[in-house]
Structures are given as structure tokens and as C-alpha cells.
CSV table of C-alpha atoms in Angstrom, one decimal:
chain,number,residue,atom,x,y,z
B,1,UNK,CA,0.0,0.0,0.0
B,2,UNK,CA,2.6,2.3,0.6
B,3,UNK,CA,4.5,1.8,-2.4
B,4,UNK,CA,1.1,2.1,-4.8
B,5,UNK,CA,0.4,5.3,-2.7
B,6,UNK,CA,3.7,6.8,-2.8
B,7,UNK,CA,3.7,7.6,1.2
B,8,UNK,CA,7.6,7.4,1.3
B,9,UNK,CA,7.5,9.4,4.5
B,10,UNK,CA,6.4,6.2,6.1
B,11,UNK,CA,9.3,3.8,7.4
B,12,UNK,CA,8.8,0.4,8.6
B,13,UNK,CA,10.8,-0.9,12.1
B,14,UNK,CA,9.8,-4.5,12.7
B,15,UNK,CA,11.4,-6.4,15.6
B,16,UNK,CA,14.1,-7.7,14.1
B,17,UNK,CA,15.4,-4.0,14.3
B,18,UNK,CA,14.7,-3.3,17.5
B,19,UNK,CA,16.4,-6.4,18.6
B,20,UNK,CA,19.7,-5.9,16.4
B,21,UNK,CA,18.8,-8.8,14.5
B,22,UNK,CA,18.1,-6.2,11.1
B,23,UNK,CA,19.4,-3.2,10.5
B,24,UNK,CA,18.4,-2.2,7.1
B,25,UNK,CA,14.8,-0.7,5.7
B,26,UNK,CA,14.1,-2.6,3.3
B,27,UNK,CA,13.6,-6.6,4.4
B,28,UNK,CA,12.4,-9.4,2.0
B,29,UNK,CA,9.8,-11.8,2.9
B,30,UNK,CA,11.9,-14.8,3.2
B,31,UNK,CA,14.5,-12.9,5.8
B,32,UNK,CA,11.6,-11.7,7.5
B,33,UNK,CA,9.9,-15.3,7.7
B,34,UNK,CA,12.9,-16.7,8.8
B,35,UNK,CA,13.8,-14.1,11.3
B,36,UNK,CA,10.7,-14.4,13.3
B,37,UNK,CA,11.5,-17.2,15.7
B,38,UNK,CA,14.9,-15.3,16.7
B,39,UNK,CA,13.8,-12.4,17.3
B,40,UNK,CA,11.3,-13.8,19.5
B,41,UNK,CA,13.5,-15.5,21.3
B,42,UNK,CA,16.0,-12.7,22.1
B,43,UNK,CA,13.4,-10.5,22.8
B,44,UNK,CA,12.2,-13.3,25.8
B,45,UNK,CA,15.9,-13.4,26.4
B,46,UNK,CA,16.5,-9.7,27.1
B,47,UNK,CA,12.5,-9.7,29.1
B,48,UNK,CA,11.2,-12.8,29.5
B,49,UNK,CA,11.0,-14.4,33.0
B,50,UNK,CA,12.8,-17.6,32.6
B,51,UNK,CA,10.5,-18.8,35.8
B,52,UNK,CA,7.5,-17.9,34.4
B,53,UNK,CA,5.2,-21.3,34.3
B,54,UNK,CA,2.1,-20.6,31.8
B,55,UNK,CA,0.4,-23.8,32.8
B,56,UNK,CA,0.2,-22.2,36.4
B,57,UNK,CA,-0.4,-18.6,35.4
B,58,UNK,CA,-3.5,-20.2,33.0
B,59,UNK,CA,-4.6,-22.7,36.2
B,60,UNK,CA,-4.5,-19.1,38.7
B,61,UNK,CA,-5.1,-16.2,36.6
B,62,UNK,CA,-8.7,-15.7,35.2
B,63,UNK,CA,-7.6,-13.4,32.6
B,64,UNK,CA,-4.5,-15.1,31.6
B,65,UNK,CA,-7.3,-18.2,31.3
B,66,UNK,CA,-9.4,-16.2,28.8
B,67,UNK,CA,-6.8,-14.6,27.0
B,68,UNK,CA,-5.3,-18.3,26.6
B,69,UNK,CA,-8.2,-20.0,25.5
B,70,UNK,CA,-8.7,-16.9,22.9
B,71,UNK,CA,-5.2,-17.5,21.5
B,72,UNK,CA,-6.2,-21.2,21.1
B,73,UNK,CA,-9.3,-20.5,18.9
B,74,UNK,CA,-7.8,-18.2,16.8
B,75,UNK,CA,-4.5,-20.3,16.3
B,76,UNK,CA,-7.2,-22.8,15.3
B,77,UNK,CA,-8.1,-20.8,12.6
B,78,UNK,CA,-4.5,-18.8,11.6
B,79,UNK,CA,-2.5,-21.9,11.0
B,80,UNK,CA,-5.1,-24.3,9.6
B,81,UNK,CA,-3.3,-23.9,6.0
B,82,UNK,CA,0.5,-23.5,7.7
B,83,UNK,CA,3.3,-26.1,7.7
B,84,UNK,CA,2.2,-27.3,11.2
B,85,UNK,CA,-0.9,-28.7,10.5
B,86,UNK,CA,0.6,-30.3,7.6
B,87,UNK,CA,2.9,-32.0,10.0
B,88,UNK,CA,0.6,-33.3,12.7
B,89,UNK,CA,0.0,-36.7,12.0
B,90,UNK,CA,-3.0,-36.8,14.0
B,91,UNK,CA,-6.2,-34.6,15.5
B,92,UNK,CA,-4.9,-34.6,19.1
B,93,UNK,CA,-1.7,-34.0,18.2
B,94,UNK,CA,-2.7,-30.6,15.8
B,95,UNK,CA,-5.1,-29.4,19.4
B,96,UNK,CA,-1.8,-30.3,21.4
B,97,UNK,CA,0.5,-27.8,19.2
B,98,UNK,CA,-2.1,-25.5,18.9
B,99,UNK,CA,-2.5,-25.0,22.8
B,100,UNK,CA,1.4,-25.3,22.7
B,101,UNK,CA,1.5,-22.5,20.9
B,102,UNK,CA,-1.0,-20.5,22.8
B,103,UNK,CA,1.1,-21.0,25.8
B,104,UNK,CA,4.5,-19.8,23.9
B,105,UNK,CA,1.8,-16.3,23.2
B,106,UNK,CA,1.2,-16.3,27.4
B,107,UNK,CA,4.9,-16.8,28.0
B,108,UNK,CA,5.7,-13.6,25.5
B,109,UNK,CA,2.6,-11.8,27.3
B,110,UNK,CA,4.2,-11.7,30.1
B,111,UNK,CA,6.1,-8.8,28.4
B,112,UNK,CA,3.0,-6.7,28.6
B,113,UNK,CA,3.4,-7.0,32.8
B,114,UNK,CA,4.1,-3.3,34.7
B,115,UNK,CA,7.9,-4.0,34.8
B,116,UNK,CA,9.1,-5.7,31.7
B,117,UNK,CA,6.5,-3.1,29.8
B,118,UNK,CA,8.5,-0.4,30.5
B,119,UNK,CA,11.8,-2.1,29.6
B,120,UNK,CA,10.4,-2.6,25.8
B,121,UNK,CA,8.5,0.6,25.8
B,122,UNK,CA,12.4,2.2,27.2
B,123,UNK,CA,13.7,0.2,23.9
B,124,UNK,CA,11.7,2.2,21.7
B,125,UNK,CA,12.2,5.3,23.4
B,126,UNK,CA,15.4,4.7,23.3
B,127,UNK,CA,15.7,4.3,19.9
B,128,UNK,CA,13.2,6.8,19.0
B,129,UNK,CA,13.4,9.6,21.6
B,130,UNK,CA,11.7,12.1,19.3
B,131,UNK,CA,8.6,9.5,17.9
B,132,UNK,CA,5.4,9.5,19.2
B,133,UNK,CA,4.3,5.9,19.8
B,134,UNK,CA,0.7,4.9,18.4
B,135,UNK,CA,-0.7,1.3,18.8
B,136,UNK,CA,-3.8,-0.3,17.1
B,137,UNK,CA,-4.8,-2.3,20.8
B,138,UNK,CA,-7.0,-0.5,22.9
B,139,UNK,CA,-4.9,0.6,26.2
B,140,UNK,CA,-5.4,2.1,29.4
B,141,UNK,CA,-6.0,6.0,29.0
B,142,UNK,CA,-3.6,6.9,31.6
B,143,UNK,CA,-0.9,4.9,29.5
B,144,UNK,CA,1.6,7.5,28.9
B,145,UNK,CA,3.8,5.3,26.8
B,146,UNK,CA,1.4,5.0,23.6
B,147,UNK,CA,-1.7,6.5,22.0
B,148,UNK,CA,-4.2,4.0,20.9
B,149,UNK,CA,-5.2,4.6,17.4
B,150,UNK,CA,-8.1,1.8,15.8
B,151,UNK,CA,-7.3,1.6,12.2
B,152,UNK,CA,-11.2,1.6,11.5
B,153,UNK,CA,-13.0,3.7,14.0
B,154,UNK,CA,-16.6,3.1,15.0
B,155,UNK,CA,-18.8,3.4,17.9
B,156,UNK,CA,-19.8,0.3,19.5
B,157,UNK,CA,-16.3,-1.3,19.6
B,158,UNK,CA,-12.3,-0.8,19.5
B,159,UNK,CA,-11.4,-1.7,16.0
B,160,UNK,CA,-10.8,-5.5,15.8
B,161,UNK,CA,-6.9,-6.5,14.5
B,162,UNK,CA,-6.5,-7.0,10.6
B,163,UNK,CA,-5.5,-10.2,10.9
B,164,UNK,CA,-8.7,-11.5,12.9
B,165,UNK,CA,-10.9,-9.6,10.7
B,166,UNK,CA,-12.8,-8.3,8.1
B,167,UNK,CA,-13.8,-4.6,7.1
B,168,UNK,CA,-18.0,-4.3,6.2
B,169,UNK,CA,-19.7,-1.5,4.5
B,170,UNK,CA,-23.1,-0.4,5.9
B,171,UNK,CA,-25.7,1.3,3.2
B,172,UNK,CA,-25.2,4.8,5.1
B,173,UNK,CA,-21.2,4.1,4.4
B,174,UNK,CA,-20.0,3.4,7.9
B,175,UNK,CA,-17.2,1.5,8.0
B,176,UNK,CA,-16.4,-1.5,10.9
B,177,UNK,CA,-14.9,-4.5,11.4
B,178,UNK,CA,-15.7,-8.0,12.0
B,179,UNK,CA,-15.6,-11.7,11.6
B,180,UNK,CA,-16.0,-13.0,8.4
B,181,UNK,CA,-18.2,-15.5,9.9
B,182,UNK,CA,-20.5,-13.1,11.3
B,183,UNK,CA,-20.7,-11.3,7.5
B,184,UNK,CA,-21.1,-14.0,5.5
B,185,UNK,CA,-25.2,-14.4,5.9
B,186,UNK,CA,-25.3,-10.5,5.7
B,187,UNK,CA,-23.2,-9.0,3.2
B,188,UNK,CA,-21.8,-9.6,-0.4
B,189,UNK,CA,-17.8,-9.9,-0.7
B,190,UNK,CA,-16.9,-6.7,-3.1
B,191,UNK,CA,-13.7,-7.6,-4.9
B,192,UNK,CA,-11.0,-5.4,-5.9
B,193,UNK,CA,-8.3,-6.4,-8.8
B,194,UNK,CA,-10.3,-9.4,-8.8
B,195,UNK,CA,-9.4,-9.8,-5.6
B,196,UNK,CA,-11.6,-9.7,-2.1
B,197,UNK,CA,-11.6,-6.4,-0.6
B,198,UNK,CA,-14.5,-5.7,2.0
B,199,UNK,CA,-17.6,-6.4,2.7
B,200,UNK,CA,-20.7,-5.0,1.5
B,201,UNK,CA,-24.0,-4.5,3.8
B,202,UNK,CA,-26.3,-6.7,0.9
B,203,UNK,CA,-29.0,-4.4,-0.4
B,204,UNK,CA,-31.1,-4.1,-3.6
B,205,UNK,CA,-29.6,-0.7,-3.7
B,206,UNK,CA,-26.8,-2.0,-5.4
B,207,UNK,CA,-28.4,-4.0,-8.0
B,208,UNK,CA,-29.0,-1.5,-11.1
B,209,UNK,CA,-30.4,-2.0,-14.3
B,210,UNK,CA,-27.5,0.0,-15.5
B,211,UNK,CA,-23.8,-2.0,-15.3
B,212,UNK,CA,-22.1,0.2,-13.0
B,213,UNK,CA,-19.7,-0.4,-10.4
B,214,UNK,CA,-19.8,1.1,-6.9
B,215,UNK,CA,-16.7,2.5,-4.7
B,216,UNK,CA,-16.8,2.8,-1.1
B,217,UNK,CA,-15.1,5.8,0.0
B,218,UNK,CA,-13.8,5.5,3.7
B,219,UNK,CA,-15.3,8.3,5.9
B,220,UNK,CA,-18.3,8.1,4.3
B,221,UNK,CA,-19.8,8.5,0.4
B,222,UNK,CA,-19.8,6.5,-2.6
B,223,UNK,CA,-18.6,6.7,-6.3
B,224,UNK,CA,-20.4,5.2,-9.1
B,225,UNK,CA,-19.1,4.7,-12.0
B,226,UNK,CA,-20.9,3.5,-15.7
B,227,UNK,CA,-19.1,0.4,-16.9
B,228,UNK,CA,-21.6,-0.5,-19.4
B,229,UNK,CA,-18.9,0.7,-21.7
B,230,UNK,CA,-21.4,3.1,-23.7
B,231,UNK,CA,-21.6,7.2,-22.9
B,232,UNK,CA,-24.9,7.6,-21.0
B,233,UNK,CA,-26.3,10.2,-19.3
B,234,UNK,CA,-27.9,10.7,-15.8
B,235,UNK,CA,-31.2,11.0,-17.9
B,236,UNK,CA,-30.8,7.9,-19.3
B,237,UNK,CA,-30.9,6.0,-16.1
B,238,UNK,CA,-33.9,4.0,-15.8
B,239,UNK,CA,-36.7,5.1,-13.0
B,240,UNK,CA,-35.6,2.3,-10.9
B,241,UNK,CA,-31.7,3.5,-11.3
B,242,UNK,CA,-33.0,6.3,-10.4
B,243,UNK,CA,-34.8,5.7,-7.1
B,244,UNK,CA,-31.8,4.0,-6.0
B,245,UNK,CA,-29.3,6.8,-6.3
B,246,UNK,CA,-31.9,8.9,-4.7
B,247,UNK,CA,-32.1,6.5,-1.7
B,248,UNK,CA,-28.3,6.5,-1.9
B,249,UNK,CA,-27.6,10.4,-1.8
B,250,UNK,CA,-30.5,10.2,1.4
B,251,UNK,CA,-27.9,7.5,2.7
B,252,UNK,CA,-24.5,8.6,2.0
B,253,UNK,CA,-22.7,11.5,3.0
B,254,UNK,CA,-22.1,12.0,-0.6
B,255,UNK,CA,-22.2,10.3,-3.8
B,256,UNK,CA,-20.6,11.1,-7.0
B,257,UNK,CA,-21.3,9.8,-10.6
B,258,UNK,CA,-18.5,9.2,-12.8
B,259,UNK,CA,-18.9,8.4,-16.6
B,260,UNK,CA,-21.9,10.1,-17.5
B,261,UNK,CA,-22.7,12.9,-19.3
């Protein structure tokens, strides 16, 4: 995204910098992949307890419990197409690395503790004395390390993580995010560069007589363009194309027509 947008004031820092395991920009995906696993090891080295038992702090700690069992139906989910399902020969031995895994997650969590959370948010500082740091997890308001940012604001909820989610479309153009289970009875899947890009609230709003082709525009309004191929006019809308964009403009903050007279 940042390349097709040109935002070169944008620079990327992952973990492997902050650890001294990087120390260039630019990293390729393969470097990156295989880079993972180290860093997250020196980063439990340098603030990891190396007493810390996660079966005790799941048995004792109702939130570390919940948290725990979350990780486990997600991971359920996120690696069900990776290598290590591929190379568990059996049911209960995929649910045993699963809740592995989960526990490895706890173990790291224990970074987000009062003490070892101000040795990593000192790292940053540290190497960025003059940054402002922003994060996309909610956090407690008198936090004076970060700024909690959602990436897709709205009012009933903290925006989800993109990697546990999907964003929707409502017909007045408010954005959210969600499941994709909880869309999929809902809304239609709106492709992009043939591939999937959001979801769409499912309304007959949307189905024109016309062949046109409708852009979401974040913050609110829509775009519609004429991809019938032929030079039409707003005139030439049929009455039911018609009632639609009117119901639309009602809708929408705004909505533009593009490719017509």
C-alpha cells in the first residue's frame, strides 16, 4: 500500500530492528519469515521471565485463562493452512501444538506486565526519543507510553486486529470491522483487482439496471461509475436507477457519478 500510494514518509521498524537482528529498511519476505523465531527468542531473552510457568499462570489467573483460550481458537483458525498442520499426524496431536502455541503467546505476554513493559517501551524510546508511539490495541487511558489509534474507527467497539478480521460496509457508508463469519449471511464480498476487498452491507440498492460499479469511499460516500462501456447520461438512467441513487444520496454523505454525461 505504501508503495502504490507513494507515502515514502512512512518507514517500517519491525522487531528484528529493535532487537539488532536487522538493521536495514528494506527486508524481504523470506528474511523476514525466517527471522521471526529469533527475534522472539532474544526478545524473551533480554525480558522474559525464565520462571514464568504458563500452565500455572493459565490454572491461577482468570484473565491469563481467557486470554489463553482466545489464542487457542484463533491459532485454530491462523494456521489451519500452515506447515504445522501439515505435520501433525493426527487430530490430538494438531489441538496439542495449537494449545502449545498458545502457551508460547502467554509466555511472550508476560512482556505486557508493569515492569518488563517499561523495559520494551524504554527500547523504543530509546531508539526513537523524538517518535510518538501509536498502537492499534485499545490501552489504558492513563498509558503514557502509547496513543491507541483503531485503524477503522466506530462506535460500539475498538477496531478488531486486521489479521482476525474483516472490514463491512453499511448502506449509510460506515465503516467496521468484524468476523467473516458473522458477514457472511449478511453481506456480499466486493472484490478489488479481482481480488476480495471488504464487505458489502447486501441491499437491492446495489443492483442496477445499469452496469455500474460502486466505490466505497472510507469516511463516508460512494462513487459510481458506468461500466456499461457506452456514454450515458444521468437522464438515461432507468426510474428504478434512479430511485436507487436517490435513496443512496439520502444514505451517503455524498455520492458522486463518474462516466456520464
Amino acid at each position: 500500500m505504501v508503495e502504490e500510494r507513494g507515502y515514502h514518509c512512512i518507514d517500517f521498524v519491525r522487531i528484528m530492528n529493535l532487537v539488532g537482528l536487522h538493521h536495514e529498511a528494506v527486508i524481504t519476505k523470506e528474511r523476514f519469515t525466517s527471522l521471526l523465531e529469533p527475534s522472539r527468542r532474544e526478545l524473551m531473552a533480554k525480558y522474559g521471565d525464565p520462571n514464568f510457568d504458563a500452565n500455572a499462570c493459565i490454572r491461577n489467573d482468570p484473565d491469563y485463562k481467557m486470554t489463553y483460550n482466545g489464542y487457542a481458537k484463533f491459532l485454530k483458525k491462523d494456521l489451519a493452512y500452515s506447515h504445522m498442520k501439515g505435520e501433525a499426524t493426527s487430530g490430538k496431536k494438531w489441538k496439542a501444538k495449537v494449545h502449545e502455541t498458545a502457551k508460547a503467546m502467554i509466555a511472550r505476554g508476560v512482556l505486557l506486565t508493569p515492569r518488563v513493559n517499561k523495559a520494551f517501551a524504554a527500547l523504543i524510546l530509546e531508539t526513537y526519543p523524538e517518535s510518538v508511539r501509536l498502537s492499534i490495541h485499545p490501552s489504558n487511558p492513563k498509558n503514557v507510553t502509547k496513543i491507541s489509534m483503531p485503524l477503522i474507527p466506530q462506535p460500539n467497539s475498538f477496531s478488531m486486529t486486521p489479521w482476525h478480521c474483516a472490514v463491512a460496509v453499511d448502506t449509510h457508508g460506515n465503516f467496521r470491522t468484524a468476523h467473516v463469519g458473522e458477514l457472511r449471511q449478511t453481506h456480499d464480498v466486493v472484490l478489488k483487482d479481482g481480488h476480495p476487498y471488504l464487505f458489502r452491507e447486501r441491499s437491492p440498492l446495489y443492483s442496477w439496471i445499469t452496469k455500474v460499479e460502486f466505490q466505497h469511499l472510507y469516511g463516508g460516500g460512494l462513487i459510481i461509475r458506468n461500466a456499461s462501456g457506452a456514454n450515458l447520461s444521468r437522464e438515461s438512467l432507468s426510474d428504478s436507477d434512479k430511485e436507487k441513487l436517490a435513496t443512496l444520496k439520502a444514505l451517503q454523505r455524498k455520492v458522486m457519478l463518474m462516466g456520464f454525461d
